[in-house]
Coordinates of C-alpha atoms in Angstrom, one line a residue:
M1 CA -5.6 59.7 11.1
S2 CA -3.6 62.1 8.8
A3 CA -0.4 61.3 7.1
D4 CA 1.4 63.4 9.7
D5 CA 0.1 61.2 12.5
L6 CA 1.0 57.9 10.9
P7 CA 4.0 55.8 11.9
R8 CA 7.0 56.3 9.6
I9 CA 8.6 53.3 7.9
P10 CA 12.2 53.8 6.7
L11 CA 12.2 53.8 2.9
A12 CA 14.7 50.9 2.7
E13 CA 12.6 48.8 5.0
Y14 CA 9.3 49.6 3.1
L15 CA 10.9 48.6 -0.2
A16 CA 12.4 45.4 1.3
V17 CA 9.2 44.2 2.8
G18 CA 7.1 45.0 -0.3
G19 CA 9.7 43.4 -2.5
R20 CA 9.9 40.2 -0.5
A21 CA 6.1 39.8 -0.7
L22 CA 6.3 39.7 -4.5
T23 CA 9.6 37.9 -5.1
R24 CA 8.5 35.0 -2.9
L25 CA 5.6 34.6 -5.4
G26 CA 8.0 34.5 -8.4
A27 CA 8.4 38.1 -9.3
P28 CA 12.0 39.0 -10.6
E29 CA 13.8 41.4 -8.3
A30 CA 13.7 44.2 -10.9
V31 CA 9.9 43.7 -11.4
A32 CA 9.2 43.7 -7.7
R33 CA 11.4 46.8 -7.2
T34 CA 9.5 48.8 -9.8
Q35 CA 6.0 47.7 -8.6
V36 CA 6.8 48.5 -4.9
A37 CA 8.4 51.8 -5.9
W38 CA 5.0 52.9 -7.4
L39 CA 3.3 51.9 -4.1
T40 CA 5.8 54.1 -2.3
E41 CA 4.8 57.0 -4.5
G42 CA 1.2 56.7 -3.5
D43 CA 2.0 56.8 0.2
L44 CA 4.6 59.6 -0.1
R45 CA 2.3 61.8 -2.1
G46 CA -0.6 61.5 0.3
H47 CA -2.7 58.9 -1.7
P48 CA -2.6 55.7 0.5
S49 CA -5.4 54.2 -1.7
H50 CA -2.6 53.8 -4.3
G51 CA 0.1 52.9 -1.7
L52 CA 1.0 49.8 0.3
R53 CA -2.7 49.2 0.9
R54 CA -2.7 47.8 -2.6
L55 CA -0.2 45.0 -1.8
E56 CA -2.8 42.6 -0.4
V57 CA -4.8 42.7 -3.6
L58 CA -1.7 42.4 -5.8
V59 CA -0.6 39.3 -3.9
G60 CA -4.1 37.9 -4.0
R61 CA -4.2 38.3 -7.8
V62 CA -0.9 36.6 -8.2
R63 CA -2.0 33.7 -6.0
S64 CA -5.2 33.4 -8.1
G65 CA -3.2 33.3 -11.3
L66 CA -4.6 36.7 -12.5
I67 CA -1.2 38.4 -12.4
V68 CA 1.7 36.5 -13.9
P69 CA 4.6 37.9 -11.8
D70 CA 7.4 37.2 -14.4
A71 CA 5.4 38.0 -17.6
P72 CA 7.5 39.9 -20.1
P73 CA 5.5 42.6 -21.9
E74 CA 5.3 42.4 -25.7
L75 CA 5.9 45.7 -27.5
V76 CA 5.0 46.0 -31.2
R77 CA 5.6 49.2 -33.2
S78 CA 2.5 49.0 -35.3
A79 CA 3.0 52.5 -36.9
A80 CA 5.8 55.1 -36.9
A81 CA 4.5 56.7 -33.7
V82 CA 2.4 53.9 -32.3
L83 CA 3.5 51.3 -29.8
R84 CA 1.1 48.4 -29.0
V85 CA 1.8 46.9 -25.6
D86 CA 0.5 43.5 -24.4
G87 CA 1.3 43.1 -20.7
H88 CA 0.5 39.4 -20.8
D89 CA -1.2 39.9 -17.4
G90 CA 2.0 41.2 -15.7
F91 CA 2.2 44.0 -13.1
G92 CA 1.2 47.4 -14.4
P93 CA 4.2 49.7 -13.4
P94 CA 6.9 47.4 -14.9
T95 CA 5.0 47.1 -18.1
A96 CA 4.4 50.9 -18.4
V97 CA 8.0 51.7 -17.5
R98 CA 9.2 49.4 -20.2
A99 CA 6.9 51.2 -22.6
L100 CA 8.3 54.6 -21.6
E101 CA 11.8 53.5 -22.7
D102 CA 10.6 53.0 -26.3
L103 CA 8.3 56.1 -26.2
V104 CA 11.2 58.4 -25.5
T105 CA 13.1 57.0 -28.5
I106 CA 10.0 57.1 -30.8
A107 CA 9.0 60.6 -29.7
R108 CA 12.5 62.0 -30.5
E109 CA 12.3 60.3 -34.0
N110 CA 8.8 61.4 -34.8
G111 CA 7.9 64.3 -32.5
V112 CA 5.0 62.2 -31.0
A113 CA 4.7 58.7 -29.6
V114 CA 1.7 56.8 -28.2
A115 CA 1.6 53.6 -26.3
A116 CA -1.7 51.6 -26.1
I117 CA -1.4 49.1 -23.2
R118 CA -3.7 46.2 -22.5
R119 CA -3.6 43.2 -20.2
A120 CA -1.4 44.9 -17.6
G121 CA -2.1 45.4 -13.9
H122 CA -3.1 48.6 -12.1
L123 CA -0.7 51.4 -13.0
G124 CA -0.9 53.1 -9.6
M125 CA 0.0 56.8 -9.5
L126 CA 0.1 58.3 -13.0
A127 CA 2.2 61.3 -12.2
P128 CA 5.5 59.5 -11.9
Y129 CA 5.2 58.2 -15.5
V130 CA 4.6 61.6 -17.1
E131 CA 7.3 63.1 -14.8
R132 CA 9.8 60.7 -16.3
L133 CA 8.9 61.9 -19.7
A134 CA 9.2 65.5 -18.6
G135 CA 12.6 64.7 -17.2
E136 CA 13.6 63.7 -20.8
G137 CA 12.4 67.1 -22.0
L138 CA 9.1 65.7 -23.4
V139 CA 5.5 66.6 -22.7
G140 CA 3.8 63.5 -21.1
L141 CA 0.2 62.4 -20.9
A142 CA -1.3 59.3 -19.3
T143 CA -4.8 58.1 -18.8
T144 CA -6.4 54.8 -17.9
T145 CA -9.8 53.2 -17.3
S146 CA -10.9 51.6 -14.1
E147 CA -13.9 49.7 -12.6
A148 CA -17.3 51.4 -12.8
L149 CA -17.5 53.5 -9.6
V150 CA -18.9 56.8 -10.9
H151 CA -22.4 57.5 -11.9
P152 CA -23.2 59.5 -15.1
W153 CA -24.7 62.9 -14.6
G154 CA -28.4 62.4 -14.4
A155 CA -28.6 58.8 -13.3
A156 CA -27.8 56.6 -10.3
P157 CA -25.9 53.5 -11.3
A158 CA -22.1 53.4 -11.3
M159 CA -21.2 53.2 -15.0
L160 CA -17.8 54.9 -15.4
G161 CA -14.4 54.6 -14.0
T162 CA -12.7 57.3 -12.0
N163 CA -10.6 57.5 -15.1
P164 CA -7.6 59.6 -14.1
L165 CA -5.6 61.9 -16.3
A166 CA -2.0 63.0 -15.8
V167 CA -0.1 65.6 -17.8
A168 CA 3.5 66.9 -17.3
V169 CA 5.1 69.8 -19.1
P170 CA 8.9 70.4 -18.7
T171 CA 10.1 73.7 -17.5
A172 CA 13.6 75.1 -16.6
T173 CA 13.0 73.7 -13.1
D174 CA 10.3 71.4 -11.9
P175 CA 7.6 70.4 -14.4
V176 CA 4.0 71.4 -14.3
V177 CA 2.3 68.1 -13.3
L178 CA -1.5 67.5 -13.3
D179 CA -2.7 64.2 -11.8
M180 CA -6.4 64.0 -11.2
A181 CA -9.2 61.5 -11.2
T182 CA -12.6 62.4 -12.7
G183 CA -14.5 61.2 -9.6
Q184 CA -15.3 63.6 -6.8
I185 CA -13.4 61.4 -4.3
S186 CA -11.7 58.0 -4.4
R187 CA -13.1 54.6 -3.6
G188 CA -10.4 54.3 -0.9
K189 CA -11.7 57.4 0.8
V190 CA -15.2 56.0 0.9
L191 CA -13.8 52.8 2.5
D192 CA -11.7 54.7 4.9
H193 CA -14.6 56.8 6.1
A194 CA -16.8 53.7 6.4
A195 CA -14.3 52.0 8.6
R196 CA -14.1 55.0 10.9
G197 CA -17.8 55.8 10.8
E198 CA -17.2 59.4 9.6
P199 CA -19.4 61.2 7.1
L200 CA -18.2 62.0 3.6
P201 CA -18.1 65.5 2.1
E202 CA -21.4 66.7 0.8
G203 CA -21.9 66.2 -2.9
S204 CA -19.3 63.5 -3.3
V205 CA -21.4 60.4 -3.4
V206 CA -25.0 59.1 -3.9
D207 CA -26.8 56.1 -2.5
A208 CA -28.3 53.2 -4.5
D209 CA -31.3 55.4 -5.5
G210 CA -29.2 58.2 -6.7
R211 CA -29.8 60.5 -3.8
A212 CA -27.0 62.6 -2.5
T213 CA -25.7 61.3 0.9
T214 CA -22.8 61.7 3.3
D215 CA -23.2 58.1 4.7
P216 CA -20.2 56.1 3.5
Q217 CA -22.1 52.8 4.0
A218 CA -24.8 54.0 1.7
A219 CA -22.2 55.1 -0.7
L220 CA -20.7 51.7 -0.9
D221 CA -24.0 50.5 -2.4
G222 CA -24.3 53.6 -4.5
A223 CA -21.8 55.5 -6.6
I224 CA -19.2 58.3 -6.5
S225 CA -20.3 61.5 -8.1
P226 CA -18.3 63.0 -11.1
F227 CA -16.3 66.1 -10.1
G228 CA -17.8 69.3 -11.5
G229 CA -21.1 67.7 -12.3
P230 CA -21.9 67.4 -16.0
K231 CA -18.4 68.6 -17.0
G232 CA -16.6 65.9 -15.0
Y233 CA -19.0 63.3 -16.3
A234 CA -18.3 64.4 -19.9
L235 CA -14.5 64.2 -19.3
A236 CA -14.8 60.8 -17.7
L237 CA -16.8 59.5 -20.6
V238 CA -14.5 60.9 -23.2
L239 CA -11.4 59.4 -21.5
E240 CA -13.2 56.1 -21.2
V241 CA -14.1 55.8 -24.8
L242 CA -10.7 57.2 -26.0
V243 CA -8.8 54.5 -24.0
A244 CA -11.2 51.7 -24.9
T245 CA -11.1 52.6 -28.6
L246 CA -7.3 52.8 -28.9
T247 CA -6.5 49.8 -26.7
G248 CA -9.4 47.5 -27.6
T249 CA -10.4 47.1 -24.0
A250 CA -13.6 47.0 -22.0
L251 CA -16.1 49.8 -21.2
G252 CA -18.4 50.6 -18.2
T253 CA -19.3 47.7 -15.9
D254 CA -17.2 45.3 -18.0
V255 CA -14.0 46.9 -16.8
R256 CA -12.5 44.6 -14.1
G257 CA -9.3 43.5 -12.5
T258 CA -7.7 46.3 -10.4
L259 CA -9.7 46.1 -7.2
D260 CA -10.5 42.4 -6.9
T261 CA -8.8 39.0 -6.7
T262 CA -11.3 37.2 -8.9
D263 CA -11.5 38.8 -12.4
P264 CA -9.1 39.1 -15.3
V265 CA -7.9 42.6 -16.0
T266 CA -9.9 44.2 -18.8
K267 CA -9.0 47.9 -18.5
G268 CA -6.7 49.8 -20.8
D269 CA -3.9 52.5 -20.5
L270 CA -2.6 55.2 -22.8
L271 CA 0.8 56.9 -22.6
L272 CA 1.6 59.8 -24.9
A273 CA 5.0 61.6 -25.3
M274 CA 5.5 64.8 -27.4
D275 CA 8.8 66.5 -28.2
P276 CA 8.4 70.3 -27.9
A277 CA 11.4 70.7 -30.2
A278 CA 9.5 69.1 -33.1
F279 CA 6.8 71.6 -32.8
G280 CA 9.0 74.7 -32.6
G281 CA 7.3 75.6 -29.3
G282 CA 8.1 77.9 -26.5
T283 CA 11.1 77.6 -24.3
P284 CA 11.2 76.1 -20.8
Q285 CA 12.6 79.4 -19.5
A286 CA 9.6 81.4 -20.7
L287 CA 7.2 78.9 -19.1
T288 CA 9.2 79.0 -15.8
A289 CA 9.0 82.8 -15.8
F290 CA 5.2 82.7 -16.3
L291 CA 4.8 80.2 -13.5
D292 CA 6.8 82.3 -11.2
I293 CA 4.5 85.2 -11.9
L294 CA 1.5 83.1 -10.9
R295 CA 3.1 81.9 -7.7
G296 CA 4.0 85.5 -6.8
L297 CA 0.5 86.9 -7.2
E298 CA -1.0 88.6 -4.1
P299 CA -3.1 86.1 -2.4
A300 CA -6.9 86.6 -2.4
P301 CA -8.5 87.3 1.0
G302 CA -8.4 84.0 3.1
S303 CA -6.2 82.3 0.5
P304 CA -2.7 80.9 1.2
G305 CA -1.7 82.0 -2.3
V306 CA -1.3 80.5 -5.8
T307 CA 0.4 77.2 -6.5
V308 CA 1.0 75.4 -9.8
P309 CA -0.1 71.8 -10.4
G310 CA 2.6 69.5 -9.0
D311 CA 3.7 71.9 -6.3
R312 CA 1.7 70.4 -3.5
A313 CA 2.6 66.8 -4.4
R314 CA 6.3 67.6 -4.5
A315 CA 6.1 69.4 -1.1
H316 CA 4.2 66.5 0.4
R317 CA 6.7 64.0 -0.9
A318 CA 9.7 66.0 0.2
R319 CA 8.2 66.4 3.7
H320 CA 7.8 62.7 4.2
A321 CA 10.7 61.2 2.2
D322 CA 13.4 61.9 4.7
A323 CA 11.3 61.1 7.8
G324 CA 10.1 57.8 6.5
V325 CA 7.1 56.6 4.5
P326 CA 3.8 57.2 6.4
V327 CA 1.9 53.9 6.6
H328 CA -1.2 52.9 8.6
P329 CA -0.2 50.3 11.3
D330 CA -2.8 47.8 10.0
T331 CA -1.5 48.2 6.5
W332 CA 2.1 47.7 7.6
S333 CA 1.3 44.6 9.7
A334 CA -0.5 43.1 6.7
A335 CA 2.5 43.8 4.4
V336 CA 4.9 42.3 6.9
A337 CA 2.8 39.1 7.1
L338 CA 2.6 38.9 3.3
S339 CA 6.4 39.2 3.1
G340 CA 6.8 36.2 5.4
G341 CA 8.3 38.4 8.1

């Protein structure tokens, strides 16, 4: 079932139901509002694996004492441009949003600011964080580690996270926004195909013996393949060791706590802000003109034409925002039940 075929939930109702599910467990209103807003972004941008489907795990982690719903993050400026953030096992988005506030100030003072986050829940979609920085005229970068779901190039076991990377560069209009994972597909897509009994794209997963397969059930016992073969593996590995080194968090199969309701969170997150004015860089107008040239190129045969990273997500979001948030009926029923409705 595509997003266009899903029932639409009015945005206010979506936010209210998700918010009640968290506030009834002790989350302050502002914290619940931020956390649910990030779930909304997942569904609006066509990534339901980061949308309301996550609410059940979040609630389960609160009930298990693994997420402290009212935990205030601790922010320590350990160097002129460095912010160390301890989420104290709170929700991810409220912790990261709080860190962004200080990053903007520090980046304007120093030209660069970095936040190293540990002990915070799953951050959800990364694009909205870097978009906020771009909205302040700053270049934003975000990356995070996750459970080991991806096999290294040349071996079968899942040893690396899908380790997403997001970058936003401001222009005179909409920013250039990259938000990509280093796995060929998401774990959510594997689960979705398994539930529907549909084969996965070739080259996206391997079975437990490391053999390429399109069987989603075999993939659940195997691993996701890195995108781009050895290059995707190398990027995933570099991001994993970068995050773990700067945040003091776990590596490989020791990363836990975003997919389950049983283990403490051990992943790390990095947020980086850079002020172009401090570098004497190019103007947003020049970048916008270049992007317009790219978008205006004659399409290659069989191609719909050139887009710029961020275009498709913005179009997807705009198409769904007014009509209501697309949510699978089973996901919505579970959310309503969790909210006490």
